[in-house]
Short mmCIF file of C-alpha atoms in Angstrom, two decimals:
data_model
loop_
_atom_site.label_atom_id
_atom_site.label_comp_id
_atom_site.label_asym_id
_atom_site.label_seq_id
_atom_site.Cartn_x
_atom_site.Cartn_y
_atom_site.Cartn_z
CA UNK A 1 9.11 -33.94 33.56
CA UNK A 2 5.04 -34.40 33.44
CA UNK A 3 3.26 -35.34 30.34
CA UNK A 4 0.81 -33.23 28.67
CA UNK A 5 -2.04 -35.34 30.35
CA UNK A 6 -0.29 -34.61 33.96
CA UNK A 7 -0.16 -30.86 33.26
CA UNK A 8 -4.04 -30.80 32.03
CA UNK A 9 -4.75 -32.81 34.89
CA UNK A 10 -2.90 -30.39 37.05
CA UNK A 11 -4.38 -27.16 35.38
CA UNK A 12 -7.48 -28.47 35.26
CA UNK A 13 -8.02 -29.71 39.02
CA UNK A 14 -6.10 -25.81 39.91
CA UNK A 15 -9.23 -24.03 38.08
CA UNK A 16 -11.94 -26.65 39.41
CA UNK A 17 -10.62 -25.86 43.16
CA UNK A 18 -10.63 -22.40 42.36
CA UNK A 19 -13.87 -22.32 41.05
CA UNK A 20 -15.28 -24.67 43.89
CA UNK A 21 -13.94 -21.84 46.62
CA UNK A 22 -15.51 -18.99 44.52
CA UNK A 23 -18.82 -20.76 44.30
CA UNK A 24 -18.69 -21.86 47.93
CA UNK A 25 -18.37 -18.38 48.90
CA UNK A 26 -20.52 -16.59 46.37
CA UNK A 27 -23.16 -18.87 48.04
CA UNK A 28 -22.70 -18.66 51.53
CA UNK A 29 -22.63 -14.92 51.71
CA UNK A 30 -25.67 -15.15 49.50
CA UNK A 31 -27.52 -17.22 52.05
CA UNK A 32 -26.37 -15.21 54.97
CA UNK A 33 -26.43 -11.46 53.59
CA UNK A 34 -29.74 -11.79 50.93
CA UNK A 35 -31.88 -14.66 53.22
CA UNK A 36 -33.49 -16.30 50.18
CA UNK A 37 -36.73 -18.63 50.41
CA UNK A 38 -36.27 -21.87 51.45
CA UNK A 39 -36.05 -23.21 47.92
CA UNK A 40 -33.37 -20.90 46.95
CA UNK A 41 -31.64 -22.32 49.38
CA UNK A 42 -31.16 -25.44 48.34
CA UNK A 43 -30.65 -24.33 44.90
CA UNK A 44 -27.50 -22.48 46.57
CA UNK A 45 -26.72 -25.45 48.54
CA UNK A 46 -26.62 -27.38 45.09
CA UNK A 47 -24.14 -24.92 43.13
CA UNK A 48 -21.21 -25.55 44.31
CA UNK A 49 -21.99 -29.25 43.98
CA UNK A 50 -21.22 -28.72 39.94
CA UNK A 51 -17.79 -28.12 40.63
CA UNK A 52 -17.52 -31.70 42.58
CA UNK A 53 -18.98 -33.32 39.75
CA UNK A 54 -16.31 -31.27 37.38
CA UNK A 55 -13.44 -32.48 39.18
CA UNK A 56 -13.95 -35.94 39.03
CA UNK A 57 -15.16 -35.12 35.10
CA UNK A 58 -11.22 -34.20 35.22
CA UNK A 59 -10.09 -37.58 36.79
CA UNK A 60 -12.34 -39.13 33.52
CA UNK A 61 -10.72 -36.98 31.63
CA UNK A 62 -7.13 -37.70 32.81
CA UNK A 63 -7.60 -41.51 32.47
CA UNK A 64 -8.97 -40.92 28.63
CA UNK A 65 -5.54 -38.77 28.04
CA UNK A 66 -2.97 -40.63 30.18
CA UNK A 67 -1.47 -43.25 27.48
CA UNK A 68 0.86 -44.48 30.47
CA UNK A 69 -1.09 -47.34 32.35
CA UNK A 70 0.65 -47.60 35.19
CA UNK A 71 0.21 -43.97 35.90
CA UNK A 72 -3.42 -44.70 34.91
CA UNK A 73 -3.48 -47.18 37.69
CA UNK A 74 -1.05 -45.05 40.26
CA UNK A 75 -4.36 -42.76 40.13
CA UNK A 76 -7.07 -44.62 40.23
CA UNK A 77 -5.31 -46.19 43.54
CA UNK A 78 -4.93 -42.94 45.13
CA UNK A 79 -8.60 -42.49 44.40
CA UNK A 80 -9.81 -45.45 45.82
CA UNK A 81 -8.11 -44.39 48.81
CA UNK A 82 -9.32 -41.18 48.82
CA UNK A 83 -13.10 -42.63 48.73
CA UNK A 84 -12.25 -45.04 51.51
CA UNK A 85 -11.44 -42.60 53.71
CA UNK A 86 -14.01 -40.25 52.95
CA UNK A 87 -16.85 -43.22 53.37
CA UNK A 88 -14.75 -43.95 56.98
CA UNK A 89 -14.98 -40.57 57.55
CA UNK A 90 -18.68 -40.22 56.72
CA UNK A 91 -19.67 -43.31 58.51
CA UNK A 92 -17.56 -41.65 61.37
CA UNK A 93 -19.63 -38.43 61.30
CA UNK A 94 -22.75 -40.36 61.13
CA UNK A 95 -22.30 -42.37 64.01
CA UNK A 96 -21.30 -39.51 65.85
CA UNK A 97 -24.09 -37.43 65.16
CA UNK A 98 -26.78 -40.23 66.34
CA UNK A 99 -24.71 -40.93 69.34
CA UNK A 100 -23.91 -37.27 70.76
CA UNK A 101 -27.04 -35.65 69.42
CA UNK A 102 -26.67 -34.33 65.99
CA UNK A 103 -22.40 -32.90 66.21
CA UNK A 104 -20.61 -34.58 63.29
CA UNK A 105 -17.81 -33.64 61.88
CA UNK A 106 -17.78 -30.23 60.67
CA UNK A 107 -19.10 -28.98 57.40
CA UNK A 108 -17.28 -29.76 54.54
CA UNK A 109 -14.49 -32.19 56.11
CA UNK A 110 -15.49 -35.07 53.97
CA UNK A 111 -14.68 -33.45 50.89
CA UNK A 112 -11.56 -31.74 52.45
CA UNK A 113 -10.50 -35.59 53.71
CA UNK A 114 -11.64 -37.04 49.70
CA UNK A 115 -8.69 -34.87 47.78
CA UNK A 116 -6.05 -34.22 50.42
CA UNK A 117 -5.96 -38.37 50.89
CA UNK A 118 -6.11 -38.97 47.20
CA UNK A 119 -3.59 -36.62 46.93
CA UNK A 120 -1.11 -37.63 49.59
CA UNK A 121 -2.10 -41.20 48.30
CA UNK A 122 -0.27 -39.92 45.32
CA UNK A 123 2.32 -38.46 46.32
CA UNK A 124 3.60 -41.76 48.94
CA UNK A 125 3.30 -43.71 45.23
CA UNK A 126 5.68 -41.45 43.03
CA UNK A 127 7.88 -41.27 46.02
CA UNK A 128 8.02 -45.28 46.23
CA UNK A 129 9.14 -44.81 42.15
CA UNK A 130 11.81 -42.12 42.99
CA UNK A 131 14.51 -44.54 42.84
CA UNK A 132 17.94 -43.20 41.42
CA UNK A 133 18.82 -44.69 38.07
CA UNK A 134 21.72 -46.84 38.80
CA UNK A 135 23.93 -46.97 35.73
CA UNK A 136 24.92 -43.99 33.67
CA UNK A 137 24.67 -45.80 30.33
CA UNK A 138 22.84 -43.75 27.46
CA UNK B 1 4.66 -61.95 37.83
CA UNK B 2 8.51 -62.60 37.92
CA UNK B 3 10.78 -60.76 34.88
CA UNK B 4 14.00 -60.32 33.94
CA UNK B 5 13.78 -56.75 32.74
CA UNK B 6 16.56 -55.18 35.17
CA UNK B 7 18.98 -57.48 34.06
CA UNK B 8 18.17 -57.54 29.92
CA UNK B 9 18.66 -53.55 30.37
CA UNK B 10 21.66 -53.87 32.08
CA UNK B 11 23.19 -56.68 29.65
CA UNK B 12 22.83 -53.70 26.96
CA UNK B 13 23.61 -51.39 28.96
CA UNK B 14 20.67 -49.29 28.90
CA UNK B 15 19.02 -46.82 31.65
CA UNK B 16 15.42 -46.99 32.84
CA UNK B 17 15.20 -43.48 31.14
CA UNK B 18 16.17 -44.72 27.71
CA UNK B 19 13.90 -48.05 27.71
CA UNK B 20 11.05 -45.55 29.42
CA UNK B 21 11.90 -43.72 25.88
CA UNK B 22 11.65 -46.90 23.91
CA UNK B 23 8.42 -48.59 24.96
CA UNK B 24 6.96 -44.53 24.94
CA UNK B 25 6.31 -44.79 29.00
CA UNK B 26 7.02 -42.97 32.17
CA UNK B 27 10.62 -44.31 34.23
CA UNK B 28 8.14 -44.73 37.00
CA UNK B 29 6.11 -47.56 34.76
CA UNK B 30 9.91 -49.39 33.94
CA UNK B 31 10.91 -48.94 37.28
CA UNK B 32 7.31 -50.41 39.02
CA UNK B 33 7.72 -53.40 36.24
CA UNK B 34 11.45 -54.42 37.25
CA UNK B 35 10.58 -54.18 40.85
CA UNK B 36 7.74 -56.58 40.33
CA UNK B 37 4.99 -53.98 41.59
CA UNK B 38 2.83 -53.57 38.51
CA UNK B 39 2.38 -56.41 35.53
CA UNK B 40 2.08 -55.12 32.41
CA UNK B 41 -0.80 -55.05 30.39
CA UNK B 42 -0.36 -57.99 27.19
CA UNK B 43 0.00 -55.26 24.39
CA UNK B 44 3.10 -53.37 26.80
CA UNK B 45 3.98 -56.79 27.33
CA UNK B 46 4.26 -57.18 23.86
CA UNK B 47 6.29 -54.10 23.43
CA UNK B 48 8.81 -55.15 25.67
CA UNK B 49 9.51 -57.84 24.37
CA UNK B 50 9.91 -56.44 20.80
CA UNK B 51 12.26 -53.49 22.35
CA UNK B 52 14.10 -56.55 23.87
CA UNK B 53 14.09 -58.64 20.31
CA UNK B 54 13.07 -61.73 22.79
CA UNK B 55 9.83 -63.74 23.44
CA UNK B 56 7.66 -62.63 25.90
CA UNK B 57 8.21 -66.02 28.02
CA UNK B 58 11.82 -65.38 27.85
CA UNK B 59 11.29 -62.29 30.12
CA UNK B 60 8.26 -62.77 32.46
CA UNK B 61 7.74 -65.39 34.26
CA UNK B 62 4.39 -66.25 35.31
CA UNK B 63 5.37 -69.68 37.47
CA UNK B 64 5.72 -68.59 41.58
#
């Protein structure tokens, strides 16, 4: 059973996502059907940035509201994680672009790679808990 | 840190779910503490040890 701060947590990163994709395709077609100015451009390019900055406004959020502090810790783990492998990744992409001419890793793998480690991350820790409760009693 | 939560709870006979319920935690905190994973913070330390009516030193041990 989650606690309330699990299920905001959940609900909350569920419409951040969803917003993210909305806003990441409101401005691409934008960009590639309308062919703003140059400066409208990077105005698009920041948009969907606001829904980054939300979700990890959630992860604050989740830590405030989480009373329980080793699932306080469990996430901040997974997080760190997360941001390891996304600075990897990014060093990664970097490297590769100076060496082979400018081809990276495609667009929007790092932030892909952030929440799908911090998530697995997670998910390897509550499965290390799931241990079956060995006496009946009470 | 060393403890001897696993076998307190199981002298009175208690489940990780009921002294989750006690100290107001998840089973996954209890469980992470008795394996020796996570070491409680002093004031869940504290609580512990007043769901256990024992002194703190009488259930963690900080020696290696």
């Amino acid at each position: 059973m989650r606690s309330p701060a699990e299920r905001n947590y959940l609900r909350r990163i569920a419409i951040t996502t969803a917003a993210y994709l909305v806003l990441t395709y409101i401005c691409t077609w934008t960009v590639h059907h309308l062919h703003p100015s140059r400066l409208a451009i990077y105005l698009l390019a920041l948009i969907p940035t606001l829904a980054v900055v939300k979700m990890l406004h959630v992860v604050a959020l989740y830590l405030q509201e989480q009373k329980d502090e080793y699932l306080r810790a469990q996430l901040v783990r997974a997080i760190l994680v997360g941001i390891t492998f996304t600075l990897v990744a990014s060093s990664f992409s970097d490297f590769l672009a100076s060496y082979d001419h400018g081809r990276g890793l495609p667009p929007f793998t790092l932030f892909t790679i952030c929440w799908v480690v911090t998530g697995i991350a997670q998910s390897v820790q509550s499965h290390r808990n799931r241990v079956p409760d060995e006496e009946g009693a009470r | 840190m060393k403890n001897r939560m696993r076998d307190l709870r199981a002298l009175r006979g208690w489940s990780q779910a009921f002294l989750a319920e006690q100290l107001d935690v998840s089973r996954q905190s209890v469980n992470a503490i008795e394996t020796g994973r996570y070491d409680p913070s002093l004031p869940l330390a504290f609580r512990i040890a007043r769901t256990f009516a024992l002194p703190i030193e009488q259930i963690f041990d900080d020696e290696p």
